[in-house]
mmCIF file of C-alpha atoms and ligand atoms in Angstrom:
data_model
loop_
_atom_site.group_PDB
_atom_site.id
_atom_site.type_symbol
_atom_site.label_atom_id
_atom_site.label_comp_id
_atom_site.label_asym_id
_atom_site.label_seq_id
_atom_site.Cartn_x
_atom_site.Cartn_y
_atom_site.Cartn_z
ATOM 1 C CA UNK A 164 -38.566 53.043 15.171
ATOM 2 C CA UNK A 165 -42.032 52.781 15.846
ATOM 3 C CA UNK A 166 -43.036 49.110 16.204
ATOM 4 C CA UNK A 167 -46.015 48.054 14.296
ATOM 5 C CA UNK A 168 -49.229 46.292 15.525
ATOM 6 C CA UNK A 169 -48.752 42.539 14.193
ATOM 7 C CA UNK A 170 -44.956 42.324 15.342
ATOM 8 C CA UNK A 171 -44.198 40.036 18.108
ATOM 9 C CA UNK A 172 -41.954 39.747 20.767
ATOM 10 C CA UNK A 173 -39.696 36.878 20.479
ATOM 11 C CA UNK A 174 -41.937 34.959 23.555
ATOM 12 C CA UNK A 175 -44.939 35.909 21.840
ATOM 13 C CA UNK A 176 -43.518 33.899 18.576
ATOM 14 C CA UNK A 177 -42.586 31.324 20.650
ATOM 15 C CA UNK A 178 -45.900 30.589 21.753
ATOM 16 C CA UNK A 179 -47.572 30.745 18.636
ATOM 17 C CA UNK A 180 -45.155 28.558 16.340
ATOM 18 C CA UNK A 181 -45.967 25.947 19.737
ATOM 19 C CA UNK A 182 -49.265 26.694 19.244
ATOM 20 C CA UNK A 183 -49.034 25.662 15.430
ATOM 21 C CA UNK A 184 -47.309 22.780 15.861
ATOM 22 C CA UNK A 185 -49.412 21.393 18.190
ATOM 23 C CA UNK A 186 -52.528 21.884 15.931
ATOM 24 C CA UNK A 187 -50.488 20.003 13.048
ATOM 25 C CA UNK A 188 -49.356 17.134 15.301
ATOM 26 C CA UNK A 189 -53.778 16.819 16.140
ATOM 27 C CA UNK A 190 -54.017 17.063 12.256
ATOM 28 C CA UNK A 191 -51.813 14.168 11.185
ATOM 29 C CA UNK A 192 -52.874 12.049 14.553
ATOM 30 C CA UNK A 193 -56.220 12.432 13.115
ATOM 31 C CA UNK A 194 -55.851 11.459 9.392
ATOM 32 C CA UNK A 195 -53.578 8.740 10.396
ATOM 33 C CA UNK A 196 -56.365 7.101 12.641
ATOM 34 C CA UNK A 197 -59.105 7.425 10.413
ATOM 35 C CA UNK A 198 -56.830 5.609 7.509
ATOM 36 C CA UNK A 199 -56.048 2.888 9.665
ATOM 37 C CA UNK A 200 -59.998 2.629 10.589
ATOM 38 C CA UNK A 201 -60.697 2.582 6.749
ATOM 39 C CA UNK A 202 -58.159 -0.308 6.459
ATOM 40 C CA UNK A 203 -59.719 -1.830 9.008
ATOM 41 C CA UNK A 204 -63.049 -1.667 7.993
ATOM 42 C CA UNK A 205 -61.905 -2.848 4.293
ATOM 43 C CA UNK A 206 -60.576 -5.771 5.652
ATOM 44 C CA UNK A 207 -63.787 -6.328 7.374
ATOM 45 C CA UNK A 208 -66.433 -6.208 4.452
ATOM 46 C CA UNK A 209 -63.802 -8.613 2.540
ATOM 47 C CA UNK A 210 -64.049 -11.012 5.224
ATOM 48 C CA UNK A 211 -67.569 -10.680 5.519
ATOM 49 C CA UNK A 212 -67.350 -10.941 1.508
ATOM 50 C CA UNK A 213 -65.147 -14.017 1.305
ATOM 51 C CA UNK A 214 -68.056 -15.292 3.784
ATOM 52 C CA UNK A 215 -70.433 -15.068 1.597
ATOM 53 C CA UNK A 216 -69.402 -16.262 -1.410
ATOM 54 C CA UNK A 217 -68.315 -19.508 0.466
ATOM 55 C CA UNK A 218 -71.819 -20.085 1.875
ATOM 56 C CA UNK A 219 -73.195 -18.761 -1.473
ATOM 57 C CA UNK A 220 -71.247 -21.908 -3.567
ATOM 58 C CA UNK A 221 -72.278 -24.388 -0.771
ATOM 59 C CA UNK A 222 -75.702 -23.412 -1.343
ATOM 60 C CA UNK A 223 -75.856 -23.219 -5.312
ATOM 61 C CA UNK A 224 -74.176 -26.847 -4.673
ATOM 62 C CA UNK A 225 -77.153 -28.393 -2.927
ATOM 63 C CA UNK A 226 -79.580 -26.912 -5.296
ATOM 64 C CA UNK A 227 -77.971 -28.544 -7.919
ATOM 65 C CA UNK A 228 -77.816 -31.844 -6.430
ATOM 66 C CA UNK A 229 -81.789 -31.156 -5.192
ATOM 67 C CA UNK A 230 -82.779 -30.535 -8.467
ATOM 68 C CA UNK A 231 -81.082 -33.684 -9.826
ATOM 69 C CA UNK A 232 -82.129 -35.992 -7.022
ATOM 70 C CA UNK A 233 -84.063 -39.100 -8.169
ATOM 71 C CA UNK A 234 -82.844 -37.601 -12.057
ATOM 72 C CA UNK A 235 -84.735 -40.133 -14.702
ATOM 73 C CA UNK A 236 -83.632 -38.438 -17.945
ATOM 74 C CA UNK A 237 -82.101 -41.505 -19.117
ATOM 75 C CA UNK A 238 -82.183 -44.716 -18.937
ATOM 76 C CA UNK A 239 -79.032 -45.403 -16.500
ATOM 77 C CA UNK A 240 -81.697 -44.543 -14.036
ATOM 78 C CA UNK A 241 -83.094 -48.304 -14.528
ATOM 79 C CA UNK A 242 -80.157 -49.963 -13.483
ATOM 80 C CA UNK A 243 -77.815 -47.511 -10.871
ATOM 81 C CA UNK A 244 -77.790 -47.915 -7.353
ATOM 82 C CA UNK A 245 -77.087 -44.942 -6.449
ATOM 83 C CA UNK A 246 -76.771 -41.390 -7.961
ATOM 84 C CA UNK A 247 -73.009 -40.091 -7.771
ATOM 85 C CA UNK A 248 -73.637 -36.718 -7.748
ATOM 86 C CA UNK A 249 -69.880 -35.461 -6.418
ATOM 87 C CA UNK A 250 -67.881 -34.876 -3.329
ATOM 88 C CA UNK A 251 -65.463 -32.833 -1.873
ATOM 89 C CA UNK A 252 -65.056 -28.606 -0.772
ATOM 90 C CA UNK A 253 -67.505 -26.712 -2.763
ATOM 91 C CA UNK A 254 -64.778 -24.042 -2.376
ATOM 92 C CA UNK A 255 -62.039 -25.759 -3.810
ATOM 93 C CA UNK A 256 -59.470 -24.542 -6.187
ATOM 94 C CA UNK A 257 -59.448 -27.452 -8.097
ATOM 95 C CA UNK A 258 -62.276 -29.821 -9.423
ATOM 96 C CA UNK A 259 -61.145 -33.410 -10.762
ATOM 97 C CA UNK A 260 -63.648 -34.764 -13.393
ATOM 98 C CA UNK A 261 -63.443 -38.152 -14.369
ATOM 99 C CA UNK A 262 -65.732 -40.242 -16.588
ATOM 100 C CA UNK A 263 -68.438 -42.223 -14.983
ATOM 101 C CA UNK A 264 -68.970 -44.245 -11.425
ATOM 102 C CA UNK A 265 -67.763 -47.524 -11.295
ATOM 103 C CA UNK A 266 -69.201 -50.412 -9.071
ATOM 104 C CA UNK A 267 -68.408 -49.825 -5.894
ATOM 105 C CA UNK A 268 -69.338 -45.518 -6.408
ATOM 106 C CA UNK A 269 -72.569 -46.898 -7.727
ATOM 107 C CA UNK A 270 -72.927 -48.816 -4.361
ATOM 108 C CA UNK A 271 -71.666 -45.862 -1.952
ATOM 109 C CA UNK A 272 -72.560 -43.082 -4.072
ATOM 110 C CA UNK A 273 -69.263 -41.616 -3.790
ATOM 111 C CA UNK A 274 -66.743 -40.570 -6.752
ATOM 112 C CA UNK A 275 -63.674 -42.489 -6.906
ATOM 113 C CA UNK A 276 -63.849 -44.738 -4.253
ATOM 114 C CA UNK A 277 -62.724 -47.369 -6.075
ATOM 115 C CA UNK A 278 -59.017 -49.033 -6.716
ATOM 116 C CA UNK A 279 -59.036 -46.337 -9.648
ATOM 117 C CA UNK A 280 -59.966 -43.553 -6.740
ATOM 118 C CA UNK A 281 -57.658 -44.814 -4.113
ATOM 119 C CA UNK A 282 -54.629 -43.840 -7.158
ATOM 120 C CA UNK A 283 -56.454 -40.593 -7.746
ATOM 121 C CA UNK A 284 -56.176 -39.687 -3.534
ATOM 122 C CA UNK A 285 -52.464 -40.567 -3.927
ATOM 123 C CA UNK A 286 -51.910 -38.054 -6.809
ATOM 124 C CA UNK A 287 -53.947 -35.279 -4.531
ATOM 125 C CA UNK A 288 -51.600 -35.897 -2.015
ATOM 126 C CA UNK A 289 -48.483 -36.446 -3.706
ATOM 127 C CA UNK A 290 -49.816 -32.697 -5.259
ATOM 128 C CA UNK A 291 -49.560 -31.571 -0.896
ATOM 129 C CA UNK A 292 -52.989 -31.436 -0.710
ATOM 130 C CA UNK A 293 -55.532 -33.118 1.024
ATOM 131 C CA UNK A 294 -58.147 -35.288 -0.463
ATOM 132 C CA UNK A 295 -61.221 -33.553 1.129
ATOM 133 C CA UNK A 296 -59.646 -29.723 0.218
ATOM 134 C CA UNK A 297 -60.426 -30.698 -3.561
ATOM 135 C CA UNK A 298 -64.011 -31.414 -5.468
ATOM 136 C CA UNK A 299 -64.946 -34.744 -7.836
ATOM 137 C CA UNK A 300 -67.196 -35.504 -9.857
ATOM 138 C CA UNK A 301 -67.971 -37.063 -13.256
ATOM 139 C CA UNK A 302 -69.674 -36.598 -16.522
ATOM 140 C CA UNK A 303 -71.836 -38.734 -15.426
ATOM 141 C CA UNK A 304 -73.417 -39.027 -12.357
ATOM 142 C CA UNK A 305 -75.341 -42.913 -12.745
ATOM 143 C CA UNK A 306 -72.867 -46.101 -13.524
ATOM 144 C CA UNK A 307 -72.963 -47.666 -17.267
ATOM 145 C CA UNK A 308 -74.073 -51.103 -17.053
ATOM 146 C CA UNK A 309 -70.812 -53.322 -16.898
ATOM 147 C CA UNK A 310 -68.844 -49.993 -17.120
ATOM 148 C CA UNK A 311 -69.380 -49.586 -20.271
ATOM 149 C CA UNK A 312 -68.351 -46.258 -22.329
ATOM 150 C CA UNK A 313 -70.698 -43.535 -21.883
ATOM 151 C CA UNK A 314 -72.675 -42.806 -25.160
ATOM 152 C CA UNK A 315 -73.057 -39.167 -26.516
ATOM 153 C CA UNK A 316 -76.948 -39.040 -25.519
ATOM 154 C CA UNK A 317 -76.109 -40.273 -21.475
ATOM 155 C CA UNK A 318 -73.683 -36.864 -21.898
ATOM 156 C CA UNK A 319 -75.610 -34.623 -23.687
ATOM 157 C CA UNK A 320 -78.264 -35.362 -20.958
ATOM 158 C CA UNK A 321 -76.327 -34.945 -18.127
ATOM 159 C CA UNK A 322 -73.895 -32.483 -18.743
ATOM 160 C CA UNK A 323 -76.282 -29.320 -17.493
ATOM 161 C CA UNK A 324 -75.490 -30.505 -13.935
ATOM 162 C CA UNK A 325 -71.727 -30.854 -14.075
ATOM 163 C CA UNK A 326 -72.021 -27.185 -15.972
ATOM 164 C CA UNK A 327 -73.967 -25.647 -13.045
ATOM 165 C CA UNK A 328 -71.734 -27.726 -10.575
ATOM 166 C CA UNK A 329 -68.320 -26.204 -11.850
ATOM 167 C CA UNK A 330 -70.251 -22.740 -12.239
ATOM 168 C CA UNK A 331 -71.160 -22.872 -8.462
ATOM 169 C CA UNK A 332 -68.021 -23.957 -7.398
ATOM 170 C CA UNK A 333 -65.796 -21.665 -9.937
ATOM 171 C CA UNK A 334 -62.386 -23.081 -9.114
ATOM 172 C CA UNK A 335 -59.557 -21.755 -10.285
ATOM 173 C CA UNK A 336 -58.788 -25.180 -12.667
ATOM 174 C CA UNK A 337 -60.264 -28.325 -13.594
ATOM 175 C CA UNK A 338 -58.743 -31.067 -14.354
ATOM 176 C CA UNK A 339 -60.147 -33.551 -16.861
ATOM 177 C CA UNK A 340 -58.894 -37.131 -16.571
ATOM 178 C CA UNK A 341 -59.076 -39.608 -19.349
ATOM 179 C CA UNK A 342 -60.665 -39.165 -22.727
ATOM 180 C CA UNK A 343 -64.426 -38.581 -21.996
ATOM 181 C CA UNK A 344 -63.599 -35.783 -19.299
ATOM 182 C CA UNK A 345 -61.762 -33.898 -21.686
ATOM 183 C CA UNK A 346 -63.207 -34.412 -24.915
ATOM 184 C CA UNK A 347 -66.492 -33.804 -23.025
ATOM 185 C CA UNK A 348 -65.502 -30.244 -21.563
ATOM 186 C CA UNK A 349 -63.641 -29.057 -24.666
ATOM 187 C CA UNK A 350 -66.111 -30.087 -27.113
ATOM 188 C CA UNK A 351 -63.147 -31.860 -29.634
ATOM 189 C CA UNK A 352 -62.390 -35.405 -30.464
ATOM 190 C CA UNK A 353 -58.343 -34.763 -30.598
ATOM 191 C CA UNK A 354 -57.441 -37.768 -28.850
ATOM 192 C CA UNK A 355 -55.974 -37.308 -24.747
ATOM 193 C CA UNK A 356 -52.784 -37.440 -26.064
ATOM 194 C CA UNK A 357 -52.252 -34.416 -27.548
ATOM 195 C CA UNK A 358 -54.905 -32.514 -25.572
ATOM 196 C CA UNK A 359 -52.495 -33.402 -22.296
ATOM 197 C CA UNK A 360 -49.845 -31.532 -21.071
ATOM 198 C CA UNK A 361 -51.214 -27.880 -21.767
ATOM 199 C CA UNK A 362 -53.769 -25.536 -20.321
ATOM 200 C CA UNK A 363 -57.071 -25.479 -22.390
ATOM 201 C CA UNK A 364 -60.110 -23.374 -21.485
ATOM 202 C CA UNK A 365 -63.489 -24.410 -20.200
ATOM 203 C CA UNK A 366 -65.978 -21.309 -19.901
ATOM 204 C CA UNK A 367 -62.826 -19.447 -18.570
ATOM 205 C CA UNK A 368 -61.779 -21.603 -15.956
ATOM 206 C CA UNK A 369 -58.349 -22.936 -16.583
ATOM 207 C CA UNK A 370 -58.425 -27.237 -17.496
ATOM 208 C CA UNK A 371 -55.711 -29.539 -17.519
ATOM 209 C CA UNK A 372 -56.619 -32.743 -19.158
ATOM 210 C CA UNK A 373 -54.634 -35.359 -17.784
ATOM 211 C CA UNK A 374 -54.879 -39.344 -18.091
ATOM 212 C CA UNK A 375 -57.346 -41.570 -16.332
ATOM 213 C CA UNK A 376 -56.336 -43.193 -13.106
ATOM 214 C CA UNK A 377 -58.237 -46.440 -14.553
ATOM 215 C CA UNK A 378 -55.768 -46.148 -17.519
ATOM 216 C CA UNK A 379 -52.247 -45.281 -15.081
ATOM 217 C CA UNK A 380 -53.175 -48.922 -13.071
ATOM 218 C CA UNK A 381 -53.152 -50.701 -16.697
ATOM 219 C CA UNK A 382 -50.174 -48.481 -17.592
ATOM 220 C CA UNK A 383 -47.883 -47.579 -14.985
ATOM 221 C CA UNK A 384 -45.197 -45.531 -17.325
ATOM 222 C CA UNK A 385 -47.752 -43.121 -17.998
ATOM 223 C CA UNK A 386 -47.607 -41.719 -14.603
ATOM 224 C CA UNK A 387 -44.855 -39.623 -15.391
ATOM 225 C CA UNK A 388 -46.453 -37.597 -17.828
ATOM 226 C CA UNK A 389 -49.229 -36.991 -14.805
ATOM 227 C CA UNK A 390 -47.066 -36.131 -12.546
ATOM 228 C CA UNK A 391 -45.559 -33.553 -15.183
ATOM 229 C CA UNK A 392 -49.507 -32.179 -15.563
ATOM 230 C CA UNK A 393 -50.554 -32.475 -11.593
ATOM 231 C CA UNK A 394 -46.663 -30.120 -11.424
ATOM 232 C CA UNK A 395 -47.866 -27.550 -13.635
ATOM 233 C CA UNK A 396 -51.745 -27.433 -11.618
ATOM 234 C CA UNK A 397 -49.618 -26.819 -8.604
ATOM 235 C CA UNK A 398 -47.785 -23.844 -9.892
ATOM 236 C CA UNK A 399 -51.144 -22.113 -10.836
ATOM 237 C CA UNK A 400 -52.757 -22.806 -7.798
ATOM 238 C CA UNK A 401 -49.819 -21.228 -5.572
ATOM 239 C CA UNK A 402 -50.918 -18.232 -3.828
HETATM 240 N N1 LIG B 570 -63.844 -43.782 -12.732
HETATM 241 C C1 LIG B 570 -64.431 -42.594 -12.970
HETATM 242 O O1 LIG B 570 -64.291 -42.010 -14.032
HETATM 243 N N2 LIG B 570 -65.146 -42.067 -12.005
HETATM 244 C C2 LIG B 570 -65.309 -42.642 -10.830
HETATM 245 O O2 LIG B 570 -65.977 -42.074 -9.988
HETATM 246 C C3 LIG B 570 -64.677 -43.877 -10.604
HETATM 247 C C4 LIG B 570 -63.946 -44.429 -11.574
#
């Protein structure tokens, strides 16, 4: 029988199914490479994202704290030492808000500082965390006179800064201790109590309201039921 034109010899087939092998095997070499380039690259513009939104809260941070600088919109301006405008990682993943400076943060200018703060630090670190890895503040940023309560004018003044404060840092929960924190950032007058215990939420940030370090020295069985709150802030910050 006559062969035809397009039939090859067995060598001939030999050489072409090498042929089209070979030109797969480039194929698939090439795909795979350029994937993991792409990966690469993603990872890359999240770093450089990540970057960027760190520097971004540090700097939304220090405007704040500019534009409050030498702050006279009430009259706790007359009488405080110094303004207590926060402290801590303007990245962090949690933000503790307590109530007002006491003496000695009036005199450093520092949040919790006192015996009050040096309970606080232990419950950051019983939580495994360190103190400076965390952000504090207060509702109020200048010291009461004799430590009194704050009255609803002092907050309604100064709450726009501790608003753009938690908006720059975003973390991913606050927690409110004692009364004034939480009442404060929930807008209620349901008394610690029964706001403790539970996740609430501030402007879509998850809050814990917790009690007052102030109020665990004076009561020392009411740790437990912070320890129980701190517990349940750990388990939604795990990665
Ligand atoms: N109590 C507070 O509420 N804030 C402080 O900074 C210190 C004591």
């Amino acid at each position: 029988m006559e062969e035809s034109f397009y039939q090859s010899t067995p060598e001939q087939l030999q050489k072409e199914l090498l042929f089209v092998v070979q030109g797969l095997k480039g194929q698939i070499l090439n795909q795979s490479s350029l994937a993991v380039g792409l990966e690469w690259k993603k990872s890359l513009s999240a770093e450089n994202e990540i970057k960027v939104i760190k520097a971004n809260n540090e700097e939304q941070l220090k405007k704040v704290c500019q534009e409050m600088a030498n702050c006279q919109l009430c009259q706790l301006a007359k009488t405080r030492h110094n303004l207590v405008f926060g402290d801590g990682n303007p990245n962090a993943q949690i933000v503790f808000v307590g109530e007002a400076p006491g003496a000695d943060e009036d005199e450093q200018g520092l949040p919790f500082v006192g015996r009050a703060g040096q309970l606080l630090t232990k419950i950051i670190e019983a939580m495994g965390i360190k103190r400076k890895e965390v952000y504090i503040c207060n509702i109020l940023k200048c010291r009461p006179p004799g430590n009194r309560n704050p009255l609803p004018g002092e907050i309604s003044l100064c709450e726009q800064f501790l608003k753009k404060q938690l908006q720059a840092i975003s973390p991913k929960v606050i927690c409110a201790l004692g009364t004034f924190a939480a009442q404060t950032l929930l807008k209620t007058n349901v008394p610690i109590t029964l706001l403790r215990g539970r996740f609430h939420s501030y402007e879509g940030i998850k809050l814990m309201p917790t009690y007052h370090p102030a109020y665990l020295l004076r009561n020392p069985s009411a740790k437990k039921p912070v320890w129980e709150d701190v517990q349940m802030i750990m388990k939604e910050i795990q990665p």
